[in-house]
Coordinates of N, CA and C in Angstrom, one line a residue:
M593 N 0.9 -1.2 0.0 CA 0.0 0.0 0.0 C 0.9 1.2 0.0
I594 N 0.6 2.2 -0.8 CA 1.3 3.5 -0.9 C 0.5 4.5 0.0
Y595 N 1.2 5.0 1.0 CA 0.5 5.9 2.0 C 1.0 7.3 1.7
F596 N 0.4 8.3 2.4 CA 0.7 9.7 2.3 C 2.2 9.8 2.6
D597 N 2.7 9.1 3.6 CA 4.1 9.2 4.0 C 5.1 8.8 2.9
D598 N 4.6 8.0 1.9 CA 5.5 7.5 0.9 C 5.6 8.4 -0.3
I599 N 4.7 9.4 -0.4 CA 4.6 10.3 -1.5 C 5.9 11.2 -1.6
V600 N 6.5 11.1 -2.8 CA 7.7 12.0 -3.1 C 7.2 13.1 -4.1
L601 N 7.5 14.3 -3.7 CA 7.0 15.4 -4.5 C 7.8 15.5 -5.8
N602 N 7.2 16.0 -6.9 CA 7.8 16.3 -8.2 C 8.5 15.1 -8.8
Q603 N 8.1 13.9 -8.4 CA 8.6 12.7 -9.1 C 7.7 12.3 -10.3
P604 N 8.2 12.4 -11.5 CA 7.3 12.2 -12.7 C 6.9 10.8 -12.8
L605 N 5.7 10.6 -13.2 CA 5.1 9.3 -13.5 C 4.5 9.4 -14.9
V606 N 4.8 8.4 -15.7 CA 4.3 8.4 -17.1 C 3.5 7.1 -17.4
S607 N 2.4 7.3 -18.0 CA 1.5 6.1 -18.3 C 1.9 5.4 -19.5
R608 N 1.2 4.3 -19.8 CA 1.3 3.6 -21.0 C 0.6 4.4 -22.1
P609 N 0.9 4.2 -23.4 CA 0.1 4.9 -24.4 C -1.3 4.4 -24.5
F610 N -2.2 5.2 -24.9 CA -3.6 4.9 -25.1 C -4.1 5.4 -26.4
L611 N -4.5 4.4 -27.3 CA -5.0 4.8 -28.6 C -6.5 5.1 -28.5
V612 N -6.9 6.3 -29.0 CA -8.3 6.7 -29.1 C -8.9 6.2 -30.3
E613 N -9.7 5.1 -30.2 CA -10.4 4.5 -31.3 C -11.6 5.3 -31.7
K614 N -11.8 5.4 -33.0 CA -13.0 6.2 -33.5 C -14.3 5.7 -33.0
A615 N -14.5 4.3 -33.0 CA -15.7 3.8 -32.6 C -16.0 4.0 -31.1
D616 N -14.9 3.9 -30.3 CA -15.1 4.2 -28.8 C -15.4 5.7 -28.6
A617 N -14.7 6.6 -29.3 CA -15.0 8.0 -29.1 C -16.4 8.4 -29.5
I618 N -16.9 7.8 -30.6 CA -18.3 8.1 -31.0 C -19.3 7.4 -30.0
A619 N -19.0 6.2 -29.6 CA -19.9 5.5 -28.6 C -20.0 6.3 -27.3
F620 N -18.9 6.8 -26.8 CA -18.8 7.5 -25.6 C -19.7 8.8 -25.7
A621 N -19.4 9.5 -26.8 CA -20.1 10.8 -27.0 C -21.6 10.6 -27.2
K622 N -22.0 9.5 -27.9 CA -23.5 9.2 -28.1 C -24.1 9.1 -26.7
E623 N -23.4 8.5 -25.8 CA -24.0 8.3 -24.4 C -23.9 9.5 -23.6
W624 N -22.8 10.3 -23.6 CA -22.6 11.3 -22.6 C -22.4 12.7 -23.1
D625 N -22.2 12.9 -24.4 CA -22.0 14.3 -24.9 C -22.3 14.3 -26.4
P626 N -23.6 14.1 -26.8 CA -24.0 13.9 -28.1 C -24.0 15.1 -29.0
Q627 N -22.9 15.7 -29.2 CA -22.7 16.9 -30.1 C -22.5 16.3 -31.5
P628 N -22.9 17.0 -32.5 CA -22.7 16.5 -33.9 C -21.3 16.2 -34.3
F629 N -20.4 17.1 -33.8 CA -18.9 17.0 -34.1 C -18.2 15.9 -33.3
H630 N -19.0 15.2 -32.4 CA -18.4 14.1 -31.7 C -19.0 12.7 -32.2
I631 N -20.2 12.8 -32.8 CA -20.9 11.5 -33.1 C -21.2 11.3 -34.6
D632 N -21.0 12.3 -35.4 CA -21.4 12.1 -36.8 C -20.3 12.6 -37.7
E633 N -19.6 11.7 -38.4 CA -18.5 12.1 -39.3 C -18.9 13.1 -40.4
T634 N -20.1 12.9 -40.9 CA -20.5 13.8 -42.0 C -20.7 15.2 -41.5
A635 N -21.4 15.3 -40.3 CA -21.6 16.6 -39.7 C -20.3 17.2 -39.3
A636 N -19.4 16.4 -38.7 CA -18.2 16.9 -38.2 C -17.3 17.4 -39.3
A637 N -17.4 16.9 -40.5 CA -16.6 17.4 -41.7 C -16.9 18.8 -42.0
Q638 N -18.1 19.3 -41.6 CA -18.5 20.7 -41.8 C -18.0 21.6 -40.6
W639 N -17.5 21.0 -39.6 CA -17.1 21.7 -38.4 C -15.6 22.1 -38.5
P640 N -15.2 23.2 -37.9 CA -13.8 23.7 -38.1 C -12.8 22.7 -37.6
L641 N -13.1 21.9 -36.6 CA -12.1 21.0 -36.1 C -12.3 19.5 -36.6
G642 N -13.4 19.3 -37.3 CA -13.6 17.9 -37.7 C -14.1 17.0 -36.6
L643 N -14.1 15.7 -36.8 CA -14.5 14.8 -35.7 C -13.5 14.8 -34.6
T644 N -14.0 15.1 -33.4 CA -13.2 15.2 -32.2 C -13.8 14.3 -31.1
A645 N -13.0 13.8 -30.2 CA -13.4 13.1 -29.0 C -14.0 14.2 -28.0
S646 N -15.0 13.8 -27.3 CA -15.6 14.6 -26.3 C -14.6 15.0 -25.2
G647 N -14.6 16.2 -24.7 CA -13.7 16.5 -23.6 C -14.0 15.6 -22.4
L648 N -15.2 15.2 -22.2 CA -15.5 14.3 -21.1 C -14.8 12.9 -21.3
H649 N -14.7 12.5 -22.5 CA -14.0 11.2 -22.8 C -12.5 11.4 -22.6
T650 N -12.0 12.6 -23.0 CA -10.6 12.9 -22.7 C -10.3 12.8 -21.3
I651 N -11.1 13.4 -20.4 CA -10.9 13.4 -19.0 C -11.0 11.9 -18.5
A652 N -12.0 11.2 -19.0 CA -12.1 9.8 -18.5 C -10.9 9.0 -18.9
I653 N -10.3 9.2 -20.0 CA -9.1 8.5 -20.4 C -8.0 8.9 -19.4
A654 N -7.8 10.1 -19.1 CA -6.8 10.6 -18.1 C -7.0 9.9 -16.8
V655 N -8.2 9.8 -16.3 CA -8.5 9.2 -15.0 C -8.1 7.7 -15.1
K656 N -8.5 7.0 -16.2 CA -8.1 5.6 -16.3 C -6.6 5.4 -16.3
L657 N -5.9 6.2 -17.1 CA -4.4 6.1 -17.2 C -3.8 6.4 -15.8
G658 N -4.3 7.4 -15.1 CA -3.8 7.8 -13.8 C -4.0 6.7 -12.8
N659 N -5.1 6.0 -12.9 CA -5.4 4.9 -11.9 C -4.5 3.7 -12.2
E660 N -3.9 3.6 -13.4 CA -3.1 2.5 -13.8 C -1.6 2.8 -13.4
L661 N -1.2 3.9 -13.0 CA 0.2 4.3 -12.8 C 0.9 3.5 -11.7
S662 N 0.2 3.0 -10.8 CA 0.8 2.2 -9.7 C 0.3 0.8 -9.7
S663 N 1.2 -0.1 -9.6 CA 0.8 -1.6 -9.5 C 0.4 -1.9 -8.0
E664 N 0.7 -1.0 -7.1 CA 0.4 -1.1 -5.7 C -0.8 -0.3 -5.4
P665 N -1.7 -0.7 -4.5 CA -2.9 0.1 -4.1 C -2.4 1.4 -3.4
V666 N -3.1 2.5 -3.7 CA -2.8 3.8 -3.1 C -3.9 4.1 -2.0
A667 N -3.4 4.6 -0.9 CA -4.3 4.8 0.3 C -5.1 6.1 0.2
V668 N -5.7 6.3 -1.0 CA -6.6 7.5 -1.2 C -7.9 7.2 -0.5
I669 N -8.4 8.1 0.3 CA -9.7 8.0 1.0 C -10.8 8.6 0.1
A670 N -10.4 9.8 -0.4 CA -11.4 10.6 -1.2 C -10.7 11.6 -2.1
G671 N -11.3 11.9 -3.2 CA -11.0 13.1 -4.0 C -11.6 14.3 -3.4
L672 N -10.9 15.4 -3.2 CA -11.5 16.6 -2.6 C -11.8 17.7 -3.6
G673 N -11.3 17.6 -4.8 CA -11.6 18.6 -5.8 C -10.7 18.6 -6.9
W674 N -11.2 19.2 -8.0 CA -10.4 19.3 -9.3 C -10.3 20.8 -9.5
D675 N -9.1 21.2 -10.0 CA -8.8 22.6 -10.2 C -8.1 22.8 -11.6
E676 N -8.3 24.0 -12.2 CA -7.5 24.4 -13.3 C -7.6 23.3 -14.5
V677 N -8.9 22.8 -14.7 CA -9.1 21.9 -15.8 C -9.1 22.7 -17.1
R678 N -8.2 22.2 -18.0 CA -8.1 22.9 -19.3 C -7.9 21.9 -20.4
L679 N -8.8 22.0 -21.4 CA -8.7 21.2 -22.6 C -8.0 22.1 -23.6
K680 N -6.7 21.8 -23.8 CA -5.8 22.7 -24.6 C -5.8 22.4 -26.1
T681 N -5.9 21.1 -26.5 CA -5.8 20.7 -27.9 C -6.9 19.6 -28.1
P682 N -7.7 19.7 -29.2 CA -8.7 18.7 -29.5 C -8.1 17.3 -29.6
V683 N -8.7 16.3 -29.1 CA -8.3 14.9 -29.3 C -9.1 14.4 -30.5
K684 N -8.4 13.7 -31.4 CA -9.1 13.2 -32.6 C -8.9 11.6 -32.5
P685 N -9.9 11.0 -33.1 CA -9.8 9.5 -33.3 C -8.4 9.2 -34.0
G686 N -7.7 8.2 -33.4 CA -6.4 7.9 -34.0 C -5.3 8.5 -33.1
D687 N -5.6 9.4 -32.3 CA -4.5 10.0 -31.4 C -4.1 8.9 -30.4
T688 N -2.8 9.0 -30.0 CA -2.3 8.2 -29.0 C -1.9 9.1 -27.8
L689 N -2.5 8.9 -26.7 CA -2.4 9.7 -25.5 C -1.5 9.1 -24.4
V690 N -0.7 9.9 -23.8 CA 0.1 9.5 -22.7 C -0.1 10.5 -21.5
L691 N -0.3 10.0 -20.3 CA -0.5 10.8 -19.1 C 0.9 11.0 -18.4
H692 N 1.1 12.3 -18.1 CA 2.3 12.7 -17.2 C 1.7 13.2 -15.9
S693 N 2.2 12.7 -14.8 CA 1.7 13.1 -13.5 C 2.8 13.3 -12.5
W694 N 2.6 14.2 -11.6 CA 3.5 14.3 -10.5 C 2.7 15.0 -9.3
M695 N 3.1 14.6 -8.1 CA 2.5 15.2 -6.9 C 3.3 16.5 -6.6
E696 N 2.6 17.6 -6.6 CA 3.3 18.9 -6.5 C 3.2 19.5 -5.1
D697 N 2.4 18.9 -4.3 CA 2.2 19.5 -2.9 C 1.6 18.4 -2.0
K698 N 2.0 18.5 -0.7 CA 1.3 17.6 0.3 C 1.5 18.3 1.6
R699 N 0.5 18.0 2.5 CA 0.5 18.5 3.8 C -0.3 17.6 4.7
P700 N 0.1 17.5 6.0 CA -0.7 16.7 6.9 C -2.1 17.4 7.1
S701 N -3.1 16.6 7.4 CA -4.4 17.2 7.7 C -4.3 17.8 9.1
Q702 N -4.9 19.0 9.2 CA -4.9 19.7 10.5 C -6.0 19.1 11.5
S703 N -7.0 18.5 10.9 CA -8.1 18.0 11.7 C -8.1 16.5 11.9
K704 N -7.4 15.8 11.1 CA -7.4 14.3 11.1 C -5.9 13.9 11.1
P705 N -5.3 13.6 12.3 CA -3.9 13.2 12.3 C -3.5 12.0 11.6
D706 N -4.4 11.1 11.2 CA -4.1 9.9 10.5 C -4.1 10.1 9.0
R707 N -4.3 11.3 8.5 CA -4.4 11.6 7.1 C -3.6 12.8 6.6
G708 N -3.5 12.9 5.3 CA -2.8 14.0 4.7 C -3.5 14.3 3.4
I709 N -3.1 15.5 2.9 CA -3.7 16.0 1.6 C -2.6 16.1 0.6
V710 N -2.9 15.6 -0.6 CA -1.9 15.6 -1.7 C -2.5 16.3 -2.9
V711 N -1.7 17.1 -3.6 CA -2.2 17.8 -4.8 C -1.3 17.2 -6.0
T712 N -2.0 16.6 -6.9 CA -1.4 16.0 -8.1 C -1.7 16.8 -9.3
R713 N -0.6 17.0 -10.1 CA -0.7 17.7 -11.4 C -0.7 16.7 -12.5
I714 N -1.7 16.9 -13.5 CA -1.9 16.0 -14.6 C -1.7 16.7 -15.9
E715 N -0.9 16.1 -16.8 CA -0.9 16.5 -18.2 C -1.1 15.3 -19.1
L716 N -2.0 15.4 -20.0 CA -2.3 14.4 -21.0 C -1.8 14.9 -22.3
R717 N -0.9 14.1 -23.0 CA -0.2 14.6 -24.2 C -0.6 13.6 -25.4
N718 N -0.6 14.2 -26.6 CA -0.8 13.3 -27.7 C 0.5 12.8 -28.3
Q719 N 0.4 12.1 -29.4 CA 1.6 11.5 -30.1 C 2.6 12.6 -30.6
N720 N 2.2 13.8 -30.7 CA 3.1 14.9 -31.1 C 3.6 15.7 -29.9
N721 N 3.3 15.1 -28.7 CA 3.7 15.8 -27.4 C 3.0 17.1 -27.1
D722 N 1.9 17.3 -27.9 CA 1.0 18.4 -27.6 C 0.2 18.1 -26.3
I723 N 0.1 19.1 -25.5 CA -0.7 18.9 -24.3 C -2.2 19.1 -24.7
V724 N -3.0 18.0 -24.4 CA -4.4 18.1 -24.7 C -5.3 18.4 -23.5
L725 N -4.8 18.1 -22.3 CA -5.6 18.3 -21.1 C -4.6 18.5 -19.9
T726 N -5.0 19.4 -19.1 CA -4.2 19.6 -17.8 C -5.3 19.8 -16.7
Y727 N -4.9 19.4 -15.5 CA -5.7 19.7 -14.3 C -4.9 19.3 -13.1
K728 N -5.4 19.8 -11.9 CA -4.9 19.5 -10.6 C -6.0 18.8 -9.9
I729 N -5.6 17.7 -9.1 CA -6.6 17.1 -8.3 C -6.1 17.0 -6.9
T730 N -6.9 17.3 -5.9 CA -6.6 17.3 -4.5 C -7.2 16.0 -3.9
S731 N -6.4 15.2 -3.2 CA -6.9 14.0 -2.6 C -6.6 13.9 -1.1
M732 N -7.4 13.2 -0.4 CA -7.1 12.9 1.0 C -6.6 11.4 1.0
M733 N -5.4 11.2 1.7 CA -4.8 9.9 1.8 C -4.6 9.6 3.3
L734 N -4.5 8.3 3.5 CA -4.2 7.8 4.9 C -2.7 7.9 5.1
K735 N -2.3 8.2 6.3 CA -0.9 8.0 6.7 C -0.6 6.6 7.0
N736 N 0.6 6.2 7.0 CA 1.0 4.8 7.3 C 0.7 4.5 8.8
P737 N -0.2 3.6 9.1 CA -0.5 3.4 10.6 C 0.7 2.8 11.3
A738 N 1.7 2.3 10.6 CA 2.9 1.7 11.2 C 3.9 2.8 11.6
Q739 N 3.7 4.0 11.1 CA 4.7 5.1 11.4 C 4.1 6.1 12.3
K740 N 3.6 5.8 13.4 CA 3.0 6.8 14.3 C 4.0 7.5 15.1

């Protein structure tokens, strides 16, 4: 188990590559964000950016890749909030995305001595190394009970 005490600040973590399949992007958008430029190739051809993946799908991919970064369970109790969410470059079917992550801040909880707060910075990049998504997420984690 990875606890709050184990977190090293500014240590980069990089995910596996993730290929954005056209059928998956369209299926996701049909369910969650049914805009013509996400679900219809003909309509999207008339749109300035063409067929693009939903921003919600892009965020979901980042969450998936982030959760895969550790082969060991992480002692996260809860997510406390997302900040500075930016969709910087459209994601297109056929793009290959890689997540870059690092913990940029941590502090012990003032009200719960068995816990700490960690702020993680996320960048999702495409095959051209263009940043497509950035955000910060704040999480509450358990401290290692063996290190009292």
